[in-house]
Tab-separated table of C-alpha atoms in Angstrom:
chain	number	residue	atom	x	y	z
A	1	UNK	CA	142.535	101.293	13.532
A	2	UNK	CA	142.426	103.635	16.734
A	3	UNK	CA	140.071	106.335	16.175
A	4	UNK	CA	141.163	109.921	18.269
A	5	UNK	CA	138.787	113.255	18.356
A	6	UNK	CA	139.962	115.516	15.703
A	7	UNK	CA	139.872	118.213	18.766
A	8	UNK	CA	142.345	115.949	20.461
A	9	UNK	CA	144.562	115.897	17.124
A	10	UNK	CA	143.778	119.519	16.567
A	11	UNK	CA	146.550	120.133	19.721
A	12	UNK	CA	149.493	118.840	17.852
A	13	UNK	CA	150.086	122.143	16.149
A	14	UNK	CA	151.271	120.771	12.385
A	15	UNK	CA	147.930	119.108	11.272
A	16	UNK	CA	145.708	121.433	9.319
A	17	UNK	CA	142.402	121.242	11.583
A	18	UNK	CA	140.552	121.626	8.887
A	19	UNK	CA	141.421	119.067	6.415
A	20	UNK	CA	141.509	116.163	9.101
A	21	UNK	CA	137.497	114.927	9.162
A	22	UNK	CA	137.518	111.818	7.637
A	23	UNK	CA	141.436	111.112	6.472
A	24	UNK	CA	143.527	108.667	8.541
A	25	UNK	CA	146.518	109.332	10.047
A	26	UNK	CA	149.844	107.472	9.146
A	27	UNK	CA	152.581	109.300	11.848
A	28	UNK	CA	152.300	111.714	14.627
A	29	UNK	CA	155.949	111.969	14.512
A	30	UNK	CA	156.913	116.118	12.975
A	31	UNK	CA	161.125	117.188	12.362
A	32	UNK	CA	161.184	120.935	11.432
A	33	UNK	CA	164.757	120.910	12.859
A	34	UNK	CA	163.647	119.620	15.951
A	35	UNK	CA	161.673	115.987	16.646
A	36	UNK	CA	158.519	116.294	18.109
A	37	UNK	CA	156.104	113.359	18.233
A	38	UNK	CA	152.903	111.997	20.342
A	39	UNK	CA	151.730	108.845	21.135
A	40	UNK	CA	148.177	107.679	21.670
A	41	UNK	CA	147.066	105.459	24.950
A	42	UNK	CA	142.929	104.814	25.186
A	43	UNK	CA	142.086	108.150	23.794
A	44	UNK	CA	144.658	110.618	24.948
A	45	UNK	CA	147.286	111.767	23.139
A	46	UNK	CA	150.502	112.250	24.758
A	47	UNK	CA	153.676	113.990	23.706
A	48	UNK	CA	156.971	112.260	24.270
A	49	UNK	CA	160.942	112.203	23.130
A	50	UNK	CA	161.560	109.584	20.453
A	51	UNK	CA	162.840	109.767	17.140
A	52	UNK	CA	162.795	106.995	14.180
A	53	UNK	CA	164.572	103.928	13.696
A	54	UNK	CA	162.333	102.361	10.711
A	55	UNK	CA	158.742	103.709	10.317
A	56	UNK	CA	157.904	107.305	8.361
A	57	UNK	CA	157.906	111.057	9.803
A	58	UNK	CA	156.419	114.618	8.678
A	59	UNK	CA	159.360	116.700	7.829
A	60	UNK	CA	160.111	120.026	6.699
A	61	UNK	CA	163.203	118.196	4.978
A	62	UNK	CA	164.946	115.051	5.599
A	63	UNK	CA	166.757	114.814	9.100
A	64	UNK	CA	169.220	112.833	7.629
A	65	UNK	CA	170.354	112.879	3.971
A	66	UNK	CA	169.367	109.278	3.140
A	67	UNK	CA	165.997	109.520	4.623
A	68	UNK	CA	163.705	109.045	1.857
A	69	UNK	CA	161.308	110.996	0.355
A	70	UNK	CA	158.631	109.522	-2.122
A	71	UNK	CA	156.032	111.328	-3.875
A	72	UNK	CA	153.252	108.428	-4.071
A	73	UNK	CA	153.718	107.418	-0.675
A	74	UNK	CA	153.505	111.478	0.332
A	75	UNK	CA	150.485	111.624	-1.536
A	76	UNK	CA	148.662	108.881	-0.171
A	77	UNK	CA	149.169	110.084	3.352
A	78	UNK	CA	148.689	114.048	2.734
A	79	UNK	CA	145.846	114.116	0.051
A	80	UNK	CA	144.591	110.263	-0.856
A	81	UNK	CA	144.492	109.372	3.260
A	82	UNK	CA	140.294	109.949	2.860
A	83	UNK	CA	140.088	106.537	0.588
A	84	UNK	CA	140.497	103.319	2.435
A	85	UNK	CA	144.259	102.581	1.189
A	86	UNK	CA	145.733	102.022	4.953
A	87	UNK	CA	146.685	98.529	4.191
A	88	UNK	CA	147.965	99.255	0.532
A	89	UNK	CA	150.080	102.618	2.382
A	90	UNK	CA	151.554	100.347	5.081
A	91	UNK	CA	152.279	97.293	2.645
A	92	UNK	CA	154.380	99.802	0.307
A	93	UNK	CA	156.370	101.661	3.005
A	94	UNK	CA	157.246	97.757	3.709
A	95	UNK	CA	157.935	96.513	0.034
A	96	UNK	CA	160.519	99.726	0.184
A	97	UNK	CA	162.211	98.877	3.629
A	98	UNK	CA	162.372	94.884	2.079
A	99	UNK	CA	164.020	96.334	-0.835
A	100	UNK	CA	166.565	97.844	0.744
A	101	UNK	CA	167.212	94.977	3.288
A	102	UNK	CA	167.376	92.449	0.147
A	103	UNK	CA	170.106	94.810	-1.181
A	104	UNK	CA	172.117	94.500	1.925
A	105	UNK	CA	171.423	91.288	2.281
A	106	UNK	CA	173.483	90.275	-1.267
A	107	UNK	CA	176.142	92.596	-0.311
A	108	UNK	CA	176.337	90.811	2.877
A	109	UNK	CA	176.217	87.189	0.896
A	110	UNK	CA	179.107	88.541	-1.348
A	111	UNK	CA	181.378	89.524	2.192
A	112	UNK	CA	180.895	86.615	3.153
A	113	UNK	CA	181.105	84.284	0.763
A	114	UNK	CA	184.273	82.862	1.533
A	115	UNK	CA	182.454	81.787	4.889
A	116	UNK	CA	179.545	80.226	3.749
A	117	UNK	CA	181.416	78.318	0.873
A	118	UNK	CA	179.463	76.391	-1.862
A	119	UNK	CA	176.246	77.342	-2.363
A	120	UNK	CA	175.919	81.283	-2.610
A	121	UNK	CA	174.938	81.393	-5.938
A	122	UNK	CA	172.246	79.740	-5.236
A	123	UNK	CA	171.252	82.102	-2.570
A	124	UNK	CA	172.105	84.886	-4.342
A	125	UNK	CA	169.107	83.406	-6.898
A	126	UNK	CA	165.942	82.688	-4.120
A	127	UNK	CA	167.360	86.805	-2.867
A	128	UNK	CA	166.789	87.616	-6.751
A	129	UNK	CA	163.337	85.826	-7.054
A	130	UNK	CA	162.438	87.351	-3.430
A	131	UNK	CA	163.092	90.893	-5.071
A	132	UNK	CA	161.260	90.427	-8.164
A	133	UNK	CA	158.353	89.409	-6.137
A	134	UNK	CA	158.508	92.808	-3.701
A	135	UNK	CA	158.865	94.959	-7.085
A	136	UNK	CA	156.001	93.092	-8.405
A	137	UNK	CA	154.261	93.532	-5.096
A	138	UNK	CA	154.686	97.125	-5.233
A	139	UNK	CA	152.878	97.499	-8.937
A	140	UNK	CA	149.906	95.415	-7.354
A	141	UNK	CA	149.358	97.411	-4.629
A	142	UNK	CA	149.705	100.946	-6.512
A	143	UNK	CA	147.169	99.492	-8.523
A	144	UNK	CA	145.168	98.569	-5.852
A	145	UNK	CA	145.535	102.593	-4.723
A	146	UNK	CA	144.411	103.611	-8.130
A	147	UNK	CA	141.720	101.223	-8.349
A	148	UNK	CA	140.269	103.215	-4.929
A	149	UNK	CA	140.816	106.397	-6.105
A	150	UNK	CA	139.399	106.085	-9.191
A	151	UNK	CA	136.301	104.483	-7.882
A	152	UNK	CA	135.594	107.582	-5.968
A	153	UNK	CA	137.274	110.164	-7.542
A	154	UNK	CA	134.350	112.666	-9.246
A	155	UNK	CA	135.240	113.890	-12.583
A	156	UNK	CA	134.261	117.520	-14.039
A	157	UNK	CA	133.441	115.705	-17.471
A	158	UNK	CA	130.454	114.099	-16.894
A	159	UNK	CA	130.031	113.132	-20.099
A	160	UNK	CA	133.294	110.589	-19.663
A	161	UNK	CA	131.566	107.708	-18.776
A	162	UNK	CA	134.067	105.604	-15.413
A	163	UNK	CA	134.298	102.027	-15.429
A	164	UNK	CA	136.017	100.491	-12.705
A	165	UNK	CA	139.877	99.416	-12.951
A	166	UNK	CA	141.196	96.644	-13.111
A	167	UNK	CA	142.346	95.182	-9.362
A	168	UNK	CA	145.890	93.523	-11.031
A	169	UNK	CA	148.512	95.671	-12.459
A	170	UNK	CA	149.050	93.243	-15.421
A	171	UNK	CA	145.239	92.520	-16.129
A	172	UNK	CA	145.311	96.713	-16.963
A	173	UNK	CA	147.889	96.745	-19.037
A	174	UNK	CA	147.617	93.755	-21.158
A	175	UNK	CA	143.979	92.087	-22.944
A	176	UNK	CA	144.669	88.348	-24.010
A	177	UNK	CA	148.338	88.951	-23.528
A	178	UNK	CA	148.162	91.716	-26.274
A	179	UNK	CA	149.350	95.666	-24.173
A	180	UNK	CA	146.369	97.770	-24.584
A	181	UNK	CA	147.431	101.387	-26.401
A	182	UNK	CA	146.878	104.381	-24.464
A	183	UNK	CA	143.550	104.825	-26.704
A	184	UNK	CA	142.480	101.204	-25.996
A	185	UNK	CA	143.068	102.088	-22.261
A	186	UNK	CA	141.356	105.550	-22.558
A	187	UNK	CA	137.957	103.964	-24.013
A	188	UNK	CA	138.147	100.495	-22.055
A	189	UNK	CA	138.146	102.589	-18.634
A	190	UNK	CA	137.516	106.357	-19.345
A	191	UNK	CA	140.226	107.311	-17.740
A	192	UNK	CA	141.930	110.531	-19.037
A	193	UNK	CA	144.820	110.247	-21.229
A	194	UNK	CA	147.549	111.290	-19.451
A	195	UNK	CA	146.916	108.231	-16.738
A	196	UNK	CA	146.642	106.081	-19.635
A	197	UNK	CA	150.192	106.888	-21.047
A	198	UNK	CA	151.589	106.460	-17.444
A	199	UNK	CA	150.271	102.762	-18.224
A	200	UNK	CA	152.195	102.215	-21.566
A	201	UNK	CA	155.198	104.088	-20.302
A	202	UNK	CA	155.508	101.082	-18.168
A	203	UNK	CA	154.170	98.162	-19.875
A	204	UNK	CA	157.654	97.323	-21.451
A	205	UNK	CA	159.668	97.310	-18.456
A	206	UNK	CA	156.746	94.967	-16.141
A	207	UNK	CA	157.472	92.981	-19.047
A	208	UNK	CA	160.941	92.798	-19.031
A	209	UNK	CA	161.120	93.022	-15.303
A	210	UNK	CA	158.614	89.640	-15.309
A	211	UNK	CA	161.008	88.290	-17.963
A	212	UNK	CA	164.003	89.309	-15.912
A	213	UNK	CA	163.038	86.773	-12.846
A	214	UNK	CA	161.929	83.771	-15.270
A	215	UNK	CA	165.721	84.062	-17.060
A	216	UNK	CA	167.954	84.477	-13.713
A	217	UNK	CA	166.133	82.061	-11.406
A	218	UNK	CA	164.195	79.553	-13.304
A	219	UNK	CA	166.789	79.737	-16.640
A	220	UNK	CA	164.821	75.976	-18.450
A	221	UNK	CA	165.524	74.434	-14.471
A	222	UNK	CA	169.279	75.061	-15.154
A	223	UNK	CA	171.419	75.973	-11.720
A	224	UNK	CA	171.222	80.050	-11.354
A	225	UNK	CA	173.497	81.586	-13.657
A	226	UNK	CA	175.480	83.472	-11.502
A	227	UNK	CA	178.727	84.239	-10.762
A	228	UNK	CA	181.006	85.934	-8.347
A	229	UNK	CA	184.665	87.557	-8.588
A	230	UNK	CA	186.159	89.494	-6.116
A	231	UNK	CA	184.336	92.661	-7.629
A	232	UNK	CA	181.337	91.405	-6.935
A	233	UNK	CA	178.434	88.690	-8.577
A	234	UNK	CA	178.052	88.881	-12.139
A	235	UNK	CA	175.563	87.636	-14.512
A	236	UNK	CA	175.389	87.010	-18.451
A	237	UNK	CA	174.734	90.403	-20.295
A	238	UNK	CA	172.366	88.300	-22.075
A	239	UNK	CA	170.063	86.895	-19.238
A	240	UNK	CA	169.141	91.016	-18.255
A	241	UNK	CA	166.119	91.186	-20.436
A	242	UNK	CA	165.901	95.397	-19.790
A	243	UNK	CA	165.477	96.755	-23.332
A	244	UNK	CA	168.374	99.039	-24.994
A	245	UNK	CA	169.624	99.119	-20.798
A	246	UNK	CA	173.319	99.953	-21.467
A	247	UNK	CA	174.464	100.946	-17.416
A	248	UNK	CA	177.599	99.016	-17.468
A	249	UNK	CA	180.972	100.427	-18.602
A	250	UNK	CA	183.592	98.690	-20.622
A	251	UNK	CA	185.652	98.382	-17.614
A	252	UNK	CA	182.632	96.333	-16.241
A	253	UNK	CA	182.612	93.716	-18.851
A	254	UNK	CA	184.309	90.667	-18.016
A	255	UNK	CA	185.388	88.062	-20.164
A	256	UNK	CA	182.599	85.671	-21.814
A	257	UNK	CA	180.151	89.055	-21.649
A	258	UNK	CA	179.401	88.691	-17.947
A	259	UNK	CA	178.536	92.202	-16.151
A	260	UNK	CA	178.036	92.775	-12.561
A	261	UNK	CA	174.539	91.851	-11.318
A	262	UNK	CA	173.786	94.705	-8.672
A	263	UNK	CA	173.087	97.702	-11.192
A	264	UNK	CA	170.199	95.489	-12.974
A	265	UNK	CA	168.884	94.970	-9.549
A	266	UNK	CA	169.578	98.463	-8.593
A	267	UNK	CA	167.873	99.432	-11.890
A	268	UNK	CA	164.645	97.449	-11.194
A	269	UNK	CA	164.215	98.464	-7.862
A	270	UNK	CA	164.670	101.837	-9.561
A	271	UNK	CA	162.162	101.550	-12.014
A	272	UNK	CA	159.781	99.776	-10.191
A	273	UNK	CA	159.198	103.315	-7.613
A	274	UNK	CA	159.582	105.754	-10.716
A	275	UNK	CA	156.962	104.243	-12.116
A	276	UNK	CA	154.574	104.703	-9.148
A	277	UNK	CA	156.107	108.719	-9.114
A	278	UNK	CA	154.860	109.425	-12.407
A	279	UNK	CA	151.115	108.021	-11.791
A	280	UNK	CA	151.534	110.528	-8.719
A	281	UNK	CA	152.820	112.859	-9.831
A	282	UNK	CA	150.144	112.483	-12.923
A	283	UNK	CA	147.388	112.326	-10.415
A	284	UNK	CA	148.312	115.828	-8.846
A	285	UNK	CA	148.531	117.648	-11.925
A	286	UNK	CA	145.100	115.976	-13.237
A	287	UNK	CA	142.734	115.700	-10.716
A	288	UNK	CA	141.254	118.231	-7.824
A	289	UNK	CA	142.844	116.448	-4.323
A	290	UNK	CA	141.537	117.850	-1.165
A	291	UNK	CA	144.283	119.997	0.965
A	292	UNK	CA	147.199	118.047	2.350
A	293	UNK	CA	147.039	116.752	6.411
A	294	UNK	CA	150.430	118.204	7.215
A	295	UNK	CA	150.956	121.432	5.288
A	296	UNK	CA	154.489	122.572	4.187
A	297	UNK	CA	155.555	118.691	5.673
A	298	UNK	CA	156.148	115.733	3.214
A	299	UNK	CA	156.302	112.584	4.187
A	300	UNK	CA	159.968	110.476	4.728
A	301	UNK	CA	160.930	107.357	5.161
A	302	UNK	CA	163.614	106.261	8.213
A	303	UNK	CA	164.851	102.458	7.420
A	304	UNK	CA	167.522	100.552	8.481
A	305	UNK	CA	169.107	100.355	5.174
A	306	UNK	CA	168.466	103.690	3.964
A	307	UNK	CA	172.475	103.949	2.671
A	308	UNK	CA	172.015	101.391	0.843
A	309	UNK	CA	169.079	102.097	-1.026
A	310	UNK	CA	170.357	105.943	-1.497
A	311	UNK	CA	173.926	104.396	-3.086
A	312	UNK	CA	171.572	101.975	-5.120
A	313	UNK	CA	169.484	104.981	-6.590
A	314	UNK	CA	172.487	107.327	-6.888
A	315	UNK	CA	174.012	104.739	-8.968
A	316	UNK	CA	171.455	104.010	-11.688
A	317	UNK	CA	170.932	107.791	-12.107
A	318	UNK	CA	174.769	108.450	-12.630
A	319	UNK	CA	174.634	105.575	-15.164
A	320	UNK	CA	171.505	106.284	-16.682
A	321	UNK	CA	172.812	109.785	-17.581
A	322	UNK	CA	176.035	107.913	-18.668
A	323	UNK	CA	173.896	106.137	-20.787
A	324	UNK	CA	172.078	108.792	-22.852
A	325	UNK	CA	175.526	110.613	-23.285
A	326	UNK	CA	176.746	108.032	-24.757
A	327	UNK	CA	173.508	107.209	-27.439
A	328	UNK	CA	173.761	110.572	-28.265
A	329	UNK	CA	177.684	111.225	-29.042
């Protein structure tokens, strides 16, 4: 990593001076209705005209409407950027931008499916398996954030005795294969109780989410069991594995209970970053951070795909919300 004089960084006028000794720095790229950015060559610091294509900006608010704005990945660049996590802050901007791409990339498969003949299925599967993978990628490496943070976080109780975390996301929440309760978790680690319930909150959906890949793509060595109409590919109601997940609408269902395949994926994906908001979002309201990097700036993502990730997300709120209106009429 290039290291540049904070006096040097001090001249690009949205850094807070004062909170820059010892944090890294993940853009030198600023929109406040305008771009301004700088580039570093040796140990200078020059300003230039560019603007993103796929990488992450300090904004005021999101040049464009799909540009995407996380609060974990925010968080690790403003206030977590003094704990080695460059690898683990890079890595997840990437799991998101894959996401997205894999999206596309089974829309694109389902265009053109008439072109590549026999077969898509098939691909539609190893695109499936890829995106379980990134999903499951992105719970390893939050947990390899958390597992850094905690390790040098200080607490005010100093009578809670810290033990380490565990490095894998699963080995936290599960002992022998038996989910540890938000006590068990409390007492195992001594962390506080609030970050423990962000653990159980999610320990039935990793579950589901690990069951979800093992039932598409590797149904008892069975060919993938999916389908395709001209709506779209569909998959048997039965092979989601999401607990009480009702997202699809009668006018969804087809005939022998299949349902179209790109909410659940939508869903995932959707889970999969709301889970890594809450521990954020958990952290800042638990824990003393130092000042943010960038002040009255949060970090946003530019990808290539951004639409389709925005459609994806708008989608599985709308039928989330569809959902609980309907469980409680």
């Amino acid at each position: 990593m290039t290291q540049i004089d904070i006096a040097k960084l001090s001249a690009i006028p949205f850094f807070d001076p004062a909170a820059l000794p010892g944090h890294f720095i993940c853009s030198t790229m600023f929109y406040d209705g305008e771009w301004h950015a700088w580039i570093n060559a040796g140990d200078q610091l020059f300003k230039t005209r560019m603007w993103p294509a796929e990488t992450c900006y300090f904004g005021t608010s999101a040049e464009r409407p799909t540009d995407l704005s996380l609060h974990f990945i925010d968080l690790m660049a403003q206030k977590l950027s003094v704990f080695p996590i460059t690898r683990q802050l890079f890595g997840l901007q990437a799991d998101v931008y894959n996401l997205a791409a894999s999206l596309a990339k089974i829309q694109l498969f389902h265009r053109t499916r008439k072109e590549i003949g026999q077969g898509v299925p098939r691909m539609v599967a190893t695109e499936v398996e890829y995106l379980y993978n990134v999903c499951r990628s992105i719970f390893d490496l939050w947990q390899e954030v958390l597992f850094t943070f905690w390790d040098g976080v200080q607490l005010n109780d100093t009578s809670i005795k810290k033990r380490k975390l565990k490095k894998s996301y699963a080995d936290m929440l599960f002992s022998s294969n038996n989910a540890r309760t938000k006590q068990e978790l409390v007492g195992r680690f001594g962390i506080p109780s609030a970050l423990a319930e962000c653990y159980v909150e999610s320990t039935e959906f990793f579950t589901d989410l690990r069951a979800f890949r093992d039932r598409v793509v590797h149904g008892g060595g069975q060919p993938p069991t999916i389908f395709e109409d001209d709506s779209g590919f569909l998959i048997a109601a039965a092979r989601v594995p999401f607990r009480d997940l009702n997202i699809w609408g009668d006018e969804e269902t087809h005939p022998n209970d299949l349902v179209p395949l790109l909410p659940a994926l939508s869903y995932a994906i959707y889970r999969t970053i709301a889970t890594c908001e809450n521990f954020s979002r958990t952290i800042e309201a638990n824990f003393t951070l130092l000042p943010p990097i960038v002040p009255k700036f949060r970090l946003l993502m530019r990808g290539y795909f951004d639409e389709v990730l925005a459609r994806a997300f708008a989608d599985t709120e709308a039928r989330l919300v569809r959902a609980v209106a309907s469980n409680a009429a």
